[in-house]
Amino acid sequence: MPKELEKDLGLPAVLAISIGAMIGSGIFILPALAVKTAGTGVVIAYVLAGLLVVPAALSKSEMATAMPEAGGTYIYIERGMGPLLGTVAGIGTWFALSFKGGLALVGGVPYLLWVFDVPDVVTTVIALALATVLILVNLVGAKQTGSLQIGIVAAMLAILSWFVVGGVPAVDGGSFSTAFDSGAGGIFAATGLVFVSYAGVTKVTSVAEEIENPSRNIPLGILGSLAFTTVLYALIVVVMLGTTDLDAIAGSKVPMIDAAQATLGTAGVYGVMVAAILALISTANAGLLSSSRYPFAMSRDDLAPPSLAEISERFGTPSQSILLTGAVLLVLIAFVPILEIAKLASAFQILVFVLINVAVISFRRGTVEYEPTFRSPLYPWMQIFGIVTGLALLTQMGLVAIVGAVVITLGGIAWFYYYGRPRVDREGAALDVVRREVGRNAVGRTREAIEPTEDYEALVAMPEGAARETEATLLSVAADLARPHDGHVSVVQFDEVADQVPLDAATDQSAADLEFEERTDELAADADVPVRASEIVSHDTRRALANYVEETEPNVLVLEREPAGLQSRLFGTDVDWVLDHTDCDAVLVEDRDVGEIDSIAVVTDEGPYDPSKIAVADAIATAHDAAVTLEFPDGASGSEERATTIEDYHDEIADLVSASTATKIVRPGEAAAFESPETDLLIVDTGSDGDGRAAALVDGVDCSALVVRPRSDEVPGRLGRAVERRLF
């Protein structure tokens, strides 16, 4: 039996982890960079960034109460968007948090350098030493990590509060008169830069499995820490920019110390130095704690090696996952220009926030079990706002950052196809949402196809010299199609003469022509729909038929299906040519003289049933009082959600049909109803590959068959049809 993680993190630890994950480089390093973009408008940028994080914070809070499992972002995106995007999010967020942890440690060293005058060559050694200590602490256990985090955050907040309280009286309000000088573009660009200051707010969800009373503590911890940190950031930046020369801040590596010198004196400088070190260690600690749970969670879902899901017998922590994450952190600190790489990872964090908001919508609209104890207010507008603003922020991150996010994404995709895909067959809630939407659209198109149409015309194209039985069959099919619309049938015989014979000379009726008219009149007497007969003489029958269809615009063209021999496969048939050069519904009739029609099988080609095919089946079944079976061949194993969605789609289609209708999903190894001797008529459509699948199905049965070719504006197009097949 797999081991579970101990629930030993209360609300204070949740708040501490969340606040500690935010207060770090975001306030001790980034203000100096953001000032170059927006000047004193940076205060507005910090507040705006905090507001833009709210949708993702609410979405994560909701999903965390529904799925309090280790892995956080990965779990939610994997369950909501599927294992592919889950892998991308898991690997990407894992790297991004590792990058930020390295940035926090390296970024704290300048504060040490200011006090102790440590040579620059020692920077990496100090960062590596701090990272090693944090790795050991995380190996001991989450409880010890949470206790350490509470202590660090408490001390840090005490010093930062002193900085704010002591500095506010010295703030020059006139310094902010230029806050809007950079314009909306400058402020929004600065918002994109400082947005990463809040990225840690939701990282606590990655240890949700270890949180006591998650339905209460997770939302309170996330939203409470976000509100507190937003206010604290704004006040700190106000003090920083309102008490210090703007140019000095923009060029400083330790802007908080510069501000403390101007307001609190030597004691304040030492206090800020301690707070900076604590904050940056806190950020690295929270990052290591949360990021190590991503490979752990992915391993439990078979998207990473199983060893990463092992829990230490002694400490009850995912030791292998922590060691791997720690090793990555040490390598980054030692060899990678961490500041630049962290900027690239920040762009990926924004993308992940966008996916988080999409995932909530997927869960709410999907059919998977989803029962959160906390629900995001203002759904779905809050999530849509988060999606739109997140994508807008991405445009402000710069080309290099976007390219970096793309590289991480491609790496995640490559890992999924190399390692994950052979091991998992799950699908996300979003896929089922899209599948249901495709089904609803198909049902709507089917409803329109079945509804009566005024002046409905079924055109029967009759080659010269056709047998009476052939004409009787084609006319019967056309009459069945026209009857529900109170329409009529036009039977046109196309006579072809040699090119050397003038058409005027061939207009006189022959004995065969008179026989055709008499035969049509006899057959029309039994059709109980108006039937009109005519003849057309031409040098090229197929071109004449195409021209006639273009001029008269019939609702459906009824033709005899030509045998699928070797010549037709290589060069095509006259019927193929006509279908390629006309754009109306067409029905190709394969008559095998089975007698009465009592049972009709309608088969789809791995996608929603074509509306024209359903309309044809309903008309034929109603005319013959036959039963219809809608068959869906399920070539893949499929998920329960997929099967449920297809069954619901079947039921909706069956409700539209007038005839008695049954539905069937044909599983691998099961016999199809259309292969049964009891089936009298098979109805298929031409599909996206022309007559390929249809020909194989029709040639493989003994019953009569109809091949339906819908007109182009009735289907979503070749690409749309391919997407529908992929989803269904």
mmCIF file of C-alpha atoms in Angstrom, residues 222-505:
data_model
loop_
_atom_site.group_PDB
_atom_site.id
_atom_site.type_symbol
_atom_site.label_atom_id
_atom_site.label_comp_id
_atom_site.label_asym_id
_atom_site.label_seq_id
_atom_site.Cartn_x
_atom_site.Cartn_y
_atom_site.Cartn_z
ATOM 1 C CA ILE A 222 -3.723 32.023 -0.145
ATOM 2 C CA LEU A 223 -6.107 34.977 -0.180
ATOM 3 C CA GLY A 224 -4.953 36.293 3.186
ATOM 4 C CA SER A 225 -1.288 36.194 2.250
ATOM 5 C CA LEU A 226 -2.012 37.823 -1.125
ATOM 6 C CA ALA A 227 -3.925 40.717 0.420
ATOM 7 C CA PHE A 228 -1.320 41.225 3.124
ATOM 8 C CA THR A 229 1.637 41.056 0.756
ATOM 9 C CA THR A 230 0.066 43.431 -1.785
ATOM 10 C CA VAL A 231 -0.410 46.102 0.883
ATOM 11 C CA LEU A 232 3.083 45.491 2.297
ATOM 12 C CA TYR A 233 4.715 45.695 -1.143
ATOM 13 C CA ALA A 234 2.957 48.970 -1.924
ATOM 14 C CA LEU A 235 3.969 50.552 1.393
ATOM 15 C CA ILE A 236 7.580 49.410 1.081
ATOM 16 C CA VAL A 237 7.878 50.809 -2.445
ATOM 17 C CA VAL A 238 6.241 54.076 -1.349
ATOM 18 C CA VAL A 239 8.868 54.450 1.386
ATOM 19 C CA MET A 240 11.672 53.399 -0.935
ATOM 20 C CA LEU A 241 10.783 55.856 -3.711
ATOM 21 C CA GLY A 242 9.497 58.639 -1.484
ATOM 22 C CA THR A 243 12.646 58.931 0.618
ATOM 23 C CA THR A 244 15.449 58.213 -1.836
ATOM 24 C CA ASP A 245 16.668 59.690 -5.091
ATOM 25 C CA LEU A 246 15.060 57.833 -8.007
ATOM 26 C CA ASP A 247 18.296 57.551 -9.979
ATOM 27 C CA ALA A 248 20.087 56.082 -6.974
ATOM 28 C CA ILE A 249 17.405 53.401 -6.601
ATOM 29 C CA ALA A 250 17.489 52.555 -10.313
ATOM 30 C CA GLY A 251 21.230 51.856 -10.222
ATOM 31 C CA SER A 252 21.418 50.051 -6.887
ATOM 32 C CA LYS A 253 21.909 46.362 -6.158
ATOM 33 C CA VAL A 254 20.607 46.879 -2.611
ATOM 34 C CA PRO A 255 17.758 49.433 -2.947
ATOM 35 C CA MET A 256 16.235 48.564 0.431
ATOM 36 C CA ILE A 257 19.475 49.413 2.225
ATOM 37 C CA ASP A 258 19.699 52.702 0.366
ATOM 38 C CA ALA A 259 16.205 53.595 1.553
ATOM 39 C CA ALA A 260 16.951 52.464 5.123
ATOM 40 C CA GLN A 261 19.999 54.704 5.243
ATOM 41 C CA ALA A 262 17.806 57.685 4.419
ATOM 42 C CA THR A 263 15.125 56.926 7.002
ATOM 43 C CA LEU A 264 16.292 54.619 9.826
ATOM 44 C CA GLY A 265 20.013 55.194 10.049
ATOM 45 C CA THR A 266 22.582 52.508 10.861
ATOM 46 C CA ALA A 267 20.216 50.389 12.932
ATOM 47 C CA GLY A 268 17.716 50.376 10.097
ATOM 48 C CA VAL A 269 20.397 49.370 7.611
ATOM 49 C CA TYR A 270 21.375 46.356 9.687
ATOM 50 C CA GLY A 271 17.738 45.484 10.231
ATOM 51 C CA VAL A 272 16.965 45.602 6.499
ATOM 52 C CA MET A 273 20.072 43.561 5.797
ATOM 53 C CA VAL A 274 18.853 40.844 8.147
ATOM 54 C CA ALA A 275 15.324 41.019 6.692
ATOM 55 C CA ALA A 276 16.661 40.728 3.151
ATOM 56 C CA ILE A 277 18.699 37.679 3.977
ATOM 57 C CA LEU A 278 15.784 36.080 5.839
ATOM 58 C CA ALA A 279 13.371 36.914 3.026
ATOM 59 C CA LEU A 280 15.565 35.530 0.306
ATOM 60 C CA ILE A 281 16.317 32.379 2.298
ATOM 61 C CA SER A 282 12.574 32.096 2.950
ATOM 62 C CA THR A 283 11.829 32.355 -0.771
ATOM 63 C CA ALA A 284 14.399 29.695 -1.577
ATOM 64 C CA ASN A 285 13.111 27.457 1.221
ATOM 65 C CA ALA A 286 9.468 27.757 0.130
ATOM 66 C CA GLY A 287 10.496 27.244 -3.499
ATOM 67 C CA LEU A 288 12.445 24.093 -2.681
ATOM 68 C CA LEU A 289 9.620 22.765 -0.506
ATOM 69 C CA SER A 290 6.950 23.262 -3.170
ATOM 70 C CA SER A 291 9.001 22.501 -6.300
ATOM 71 C CA SER A 292 10.155 19.129 -4.931
ATOM 72 C CA ARG A 293 6.501 18.016 -4.836
ATOM 73 C CA TYR A 294 6.131 18.361 -8.607
ATOM 74 C CA PRO A 295 8.318 15.386 -9.626
ATOM 75 C CA PHE A 296 6.789 13.530 -6.656
ATOM 76 C CA ALA A 297 3.254 14.061 -7.962
ATOM 77 C CA MET A 298 4.234 13.362 -11.576
ATOM 78 C CA SER A 299 5.831 10.094 -10.518
ATOM 79 C CA ARG A 300 2.623 8.977 -8.804
ATOM 80 C CA ASP A 301 0.846 9.612 -12.117
ATOM 81 C CA ASP A 302 3.424 7.591 -14.108
ATOM 82 C CA LEU A 303 4.766 10.721 -15.815
ATOM 83 C CA ALA A 304 8.139 10.521 -14.042
ATOM 84 C CA PRO A 305 10.283 7.586 -12.777
ATOM 85 C CA PRO A 306 8.662 5.719 -9.843
ATOM 86 C CA SER A 307 11.644 6.321 -7.547
ATOM 87 C CA LEU A 308 10.634 9.994 -7.280
ATOM 88 C CA ALA A 309 7.430 8.967 -5.468
ATOM 89 C CA GLU A 310 9.276 7.113 -2.714
ATOM 90 C CA ILE A 311 8.677 8.473 0.802
ATOM 91 C CA SER A 312 11.459 8.296 3.369
ATOM 92 C CA GLU A 313 10.866 5.682 6.080
ATOM 93 C CA ARG A 314 12.552 7.896 8.666
ATOM 94 C CA PHE A 315 11.294 11.385 7.866
ATOM 95 C CA GLY A 316 8.108 10.787 5.870
ATOM 96 C CA THR A 317 9.212 13.128 3.062
ATOM 97 C CA PRO A 318 9.654 12.488 -0.693
ATOM 98 C CA SER A 319 13.418 12.273 -0.282
ATOM 99 C CA GLN A 320 14.316 11.318 -3.872
ATOM 100 C CA SER A 321 12.265 14.181 -5.264
ATOM 101 C CA ILE A 322 13.836 16.636 -2.798
ATOM 102 C CA LEU A 323 17.354 15.428 -3.615
ATOM 103 C CA LEU A 324 16.753 15.735 -7.359
ATOM 104 C CA THR A 325 15.309 19.241 -6.961
ATOM 105 C CA GLY A 326 18.161 20.195 -4.652
ATOM 106 C CA ALA A 327 20.714 18.935 -7.158
ATOM 107 C CA VAL A 328 19.121 21.045 -9.891
ATOM 108 C CA LEU A 329 19.165 24.064 -7.579
ATOM 109 C CA LEU A 330 22.883 23.577 -6.811
ATOM 110 C CA VAL A 331 23.746 23.206 -10.492
ATOM 111 C CA LEU A 332 21.816 26.358 -11.364
ATOM 112 C CA ILE A 333 23.565 28.375 -8.664
ATOM 113 C CA ALA A 334 26.979 27.100 -9.691
ATOM 114 C CA PHE A 335 26.791 27.338 -13.473
ATOM 115 C CA VAL A 336 23.794 29.323 -14.740
ATOM 116 C CA PRO A 337 23.358 33.137 -14.959
ATOM 117 C CA ILE A 338 20.418 32.804 -12.650
ATOM 118 C CA LEU A 339 18.965 36.328 -12.934
ATOM 119 C CA GLU A 340 18.406 36.075 -16.682
ATOM 120 C CA ILE A 341 17.096 32.523 -16.492
ATOM 121 C CA ALA A 342 14.690 33.494 -13.704
ATOM 122 C CA LYS A 343 13.203 36.145 -15.972
ATOM 123 C CA LEU A 344 12.591 33.473 -18.600
ATOM 124 C CA ALA A 345 10.967 31.209 -16.035
ATOM 125 C CA SER A 346 8.696 34.064 -14.925
ATOM 126 C CA ALA A 347 7.081 34.166 -18.348
ATOM 127 C CA PHE A 348 6.273 30.484 -17.957
ATOM 128 C CA GLN A 349 4.726 31.200 -14.545
ATOM 129 C CA ILE A 350 2.315 33.655 -16.157
ATOM 130 C CA LEU A 351 1.411 31.034 -18.762
ATOM 131 C CA VAL A 352 0.748 28.526 -15.983
ATOM 132 C CA PHE A 353 -1.581 31.020 -14.277
ATOM 133 C CA VAL A 354 -3.510 31.272 -17.548
ATOM 134 C CA LEU A 355 -3.817 27.466 -17.702
ATOM 135 C CA ILE A 356 -4.966 27.374 -14.073
ATOM 136 C CA ASN A 357 -7.920 29.612 -14.908
ATOM 137 C CA VAL A 358 -8.746 27.501 -17.957
ATOM 138 C CA ALA A 359 -8.595 24.356 -15.802
ATOM 139 C CA VAL A 360 -11.287 25.645 -13.413
ATOM 140 C CA ILE A 361 -13.639 26.281 -16.324
ATOM 141 C CA SER A 362 -12.903 22.775 -17.621
ATOM 142 C CA PHE A 363 -13.701 21.179 -14.274
ATOM 143 C CA ARG A 364 -16.913 23.150 -13.817
ATOM 144 C CA ARG A 365 -18.208 22.334 -17.310
ATOM 145 C CA GLY A 366 -16.867 18.785 -17.549
ATOM 146 C CA THR A 367 -18.313 15.524 -16.269
ATOM 147 C CA VAL A 368 -15.415 14.383 -14.069
ATOM 148 C CA GLU A 369 -16.016 14.196 -10.336
ATOM 149 C CA TYR A 370 -15.268 17.651 -8.967
ATOM 150 C CA GLU A 371 -16.579 18.741 -5.566
ATOM 151 C CA PRO A 372 -14.627 21.694 -4.135
ATOM 152 C CA THR A 373 -15.617 22.935 -0.695
ATOM 153 C CA PHE A 374 -14.622 26.462 -1.749
ATOM 154 C CA ARG A 375 -15.879 27.952 -5.006
ATOM 155 C CA SER A 376 -14.415 30.954 -6.763
ATOM 156 C CA PRO A 377 -16.807 33.932 -6.791
ATOM 157 C CA LEU A 378 -17.777 35.626 -10.072
ATOM 158 C CA TYR A 379 -17.220 32.445 -12.073
ATOM 159 C CA PRO A 380 -16.473 32.363 -15.021
ATOM 160 C CA TRP A 381 -15.820 36.086 -15.463
ATOM 161 C CA MET A 382 -13.057 36.061 -12.876
ATOM 162 C CA GLN A 383 -11.281 33.266 -14.748
ATOM 163 C CA ILE A 384 -11.793 34.910 -18.149
ATOM 164 C CA PHE A 385 -10.323 38.118 -16.729
ATOM 165 C CA GLY A 386 -7.295 36.169 -15.512
ATOM 166 C CA ILE A 387 -6.825 34.480 -18.876
ATOM 167 C CA VAL A 388 -7.007 37.720 -20.876
ATOM 168 C CA THR A 389 -4.783 39.744 -18.565
ATOM 169 C CA GLY A 390 -2.275 36.907 -18.272
ATOM 170 C CA LEU A 391 -1.885 36.688 -22.030
ATOM 171 C CA ALA A 392 -1.571 40.473 -22.172
ATOM 172 C CA LEU A 393 1.190 40.386 -19.541
ATOM 173 C CA LEU A 394 3.088 37.804 -21.567
ATOM 174 C CA THR A 395 3.451 40.349 -24.342
ATOM 175 C CA GLN A 396 5.315 42.613 -21.887
ATOM 176 C CA MET A 397 7.935 40.022 -20.928
ATOM 177 C CA GLY A 398 10.111 40.506 -23.985
ATOM 178 C CA LEU A 399 11.074 38.173 -26.814
ATOM 179 C CA VAL A 400 13.797 36.344 -24.901
ATOM 180 C CA ALA A 401 11.479 35.502 -22.014
ATOM 181 C CA ILE A 402 8.759 34.259 -24.356
ATOM 182 C CA VAL A 403 11.251 32.124 -26.276
ATOM 183 C CA GLY A 404 12.460 30.693 -22.968
ATOM 184 C CA ALA A 405 8.919 29.741 -22.000
ATOM 185 C CA VAL A 406 8.482 28.101 -25.402
ATOM 186 C CA VAL A 407 11.697 26.100 -24.902
ATOM 187 C CA ILE A 408 10.472 24.853 -21.497
ATOM 188 C CA THR A 409 7.126 23.970 -23.071
ATOM 189 C CA LEU A 410 8.732 22.031 -25.910
ATOM 190 C CA GLY A 411 10.937 20.203 -23.413
ATOM 191 C CA GLY A 412 7.863 19.159 -21.436
ATOM 192 C CA ILE A 413 6.132 17.962 -24.605
ATOM 193 C CA ALA A 414 9.209 15.945 -25.605
ATOM 194 C CA TRP A 415 9.370 14.293 -22.156
ATOM 195 C CA PHE A 416 5.688 13.397 -22.291
ATOM 196 C CA TYR A 417 5.954 11.693 -25.673
ATOM 197 C CA TYR A 418 9.203 9.952 -24.726
ATOM 198 C CA TYR A 419 8.282 8.801 -21.227
ATOM 199 C CA GLY A 420 4.703 9.588 -20.272
ATOM 200 C CA ARG A 421 2.567 8.716 -23.274
ATOM 201 C CA PRO A 422 3.441 4.974 -23.327
ATOM 202 C CA ARG A 423 2.456 4.755 -19.652
ATOM 203 C CA VAL A 424 -0.773 6.772 -19.336
ATOM 204 C CA ASP A 425 -4.097 6.848 -21.158
ATOM 205 C CA ARG A 426 -5.882 9.548 -19.127
ATOM 206 C CA GLU A 427 -7.490 12.650 -20.522
ATOM 207 C CA GLY A 428 -8.288 15.992 -18.938
ATOM 208 C CA ALA A 429 -11.637 17.537 -18.111
ATOM 209 C CA ALA A 430 -11.081 20.175 -20.805
ATOM 210 C CA LEU A 431 -11.089 17.543 -23.540
ATOM 211 C CA ASP A 432 -14.472 16.290 -22.396
ATOM 212 C CA VAL A 433 -15.791 19.865 -22.317
ATOM 213 C CA VAL A 434 -14.653 20.422 -25.896
ATOM 214 C CA ARG A 435 -15.999 17.018 -26.931
ATOM 215 C CA ARG A 436 -19.407 17.872 -25.506
ATOM 216 C CA GLU A 437 -19.342 21.213 -27.303
ATOM 217 C CA VAL A 438 -18.556 19.416 -30.569
ATOM 218 C CA GLY A 439 -21.456 17.064 -29.849
ATOM 219 C CA ARG A 440 -23.831 19.954 -29.168
ATOM 220 C CA ASN A 441 -22.839 21.620 -32.431
ATOM 221 C CA ALA A 442 -23.368 18.361 -34.310
ATOM 222 C CA VAL A 443 -26.797 17.930 -32.706
ATOM 223 C CA GLY A 444 -27.725 21.468 -33.780
ATOM 224 C CA ARG A 445 -26.665 20.794 -37.374
ATOM 225 C CA THR A 446 -28.622 17.533 -37.331
ATOM 226 C CA ARG A 447 -31.756 19.285 -36.093
ATOM 227 C CA GLU A 448 -31.519 21.735 -38.993
ATOM 228 C CA ALA A 449 -30.975 18.897 -41.485
ATOM 229 C CA ILE A 450 -34.082 17.013 -40.337
ATOM 230 C CA GLU A 451 -36.422 20.012 -40.261
ATOM 231 C CA PRO A 452 -38.769 20.312 -43.301
ATOM 232 C CA THR A 453 -37.471 22.383 -46.218
ATOM 233 C CA GLU A 454 -39.689 24.304 -48.615
ATOM 234 C CA ASP A 455 -39.607 23.429 -52.326
ATOM 235 C CA TYR A 456 -37.520 20.358 -51.608
ATOM 236 C CA GLU A 457 -36.264 18.596 -54.739
ATOM 237 C CA ALA A 458 -34.651 15.178 -54.969
ATOM 238 C CA LEU A 459 -32.895 14.771 -58.322
ATOM 239 C CA VAL A 460 -32.431 11.275 -59.737
ATOM 240 C CA ALA A 461 -29.712 11.155 -62.403
ATOM 241 C CA MET A 462 -30.543 8.273 -64.736
ATOM 242 C CA PRO A 463 -28.033 7.073 -67.332
ATOM 243 C CA GLU A 464 -29.440 6.084 -70.723
ATOM 244 C CA GLY A 465 -30.387 2.449 -70.912
ATOM 245 C CA ALA A 466 -30.632 1.908 -67.159
ATOM 246 C CA ALA A 467 -32.627 -1.156 -66.101
ATOM 247 C CA ARG A 468 -36.147 -0.809 -64.745
ATOM 248 C CA GLU A 469 -35.030 -2.215 -61.381
ATOM 249 C CA THR A 470 -32.308 0.413 -61.088
ATOM 250 C CA GLU A 471 -34.673 3.263 -61.845
ATOM 251 C CA ALA A 472 -37.265 1.866 -59.430
ATOM 252 C CA THR A 473 -34.702 1.713 -56.628
ATOM 253 C CA LEU A 474 -33.316 5.208 -57.232
ATOM 254 C CA LEU A 475 -36.780 6.735 -57.550
ATOM 255 C CA SER A 476 -37.950 4.975 -54.374
ATOM 256 C CA VAL A 477 -34.980 6.355 -52.415
ATOM 257 C CA ALA A 478 -35.550 9.865 -53.804
ATOM 258 C CA ALA A 479 -39.256 9.710 -52.963
ATOM 259 C CA ASP A 480 -38.478 8.616 -49.396
ATOM 260 C CA LEU A 481 -36.136 11.600 -49.028
ATOM 261 C CA ALA A 482 -38.614 14.111 -50.488
ATOM 262 C CA ARG A 483 -41.688 12.889 -48.602
ATOM 263 C CA PRO A 484 -40.901 14.388 -45.130
ATOM 264 C CA HIS A 485 -40.506 17.803 -46.789
ATOM 265 C CA ASP A 486 -43.629 17.559 -48.999
ATOM 266 C CA GLY A 487 -41.182 17.890 -51.855
ATOM 267 C CA HIS A 488 -40.958 16.397 -55.335
ATOM 268 C CA VAL A 489 -38.680 14.133 -57.353
ATOM 269 C CA SER A 490 -37.080 15.024 -60.671
ATOM 270 C CA VAL A 491 -35.943 12.062 -62.765
ATOM 271 C CA VAL A 492 -33.598 13.170 -65.521
ATOM 272 C CA GLN A 493 -32.239 10.781 -68.134
ATOM 273 C CA PHE A 494 -28.921 11.898 -69.619
ATOM 274 C CA ASP A 495 -28.363 10.735 -73.188
ATOM 275 C CA GLU A 496 -24.843 10.981 -74.569
ATOM 276 C CA VAL A 497 -24.077 11.236 -78.286
ATOM 277 C CA ALA A 498 -20.790 11.221 -80.119
ATOM 278 C CA ASP A 499 -18.974 14.516 -80.612
ATOM 279 C CA GLN A 500 -19.447 14.216 -84.361
ATOM 280 C CA VAL A 501 -23.254 14.245 -83.990
ATOM 281 C CA PRO A 502 -24.859 17.698 -83.702
ATOM 282 C CA LEU A 503 -27.060 17.967 -80.619
ATOM 283 C CA ASP A 504 -29.944 19.306 -82.716
ATOM 284 C CA ALA A 505 -29.967 16.069 -84.655
#
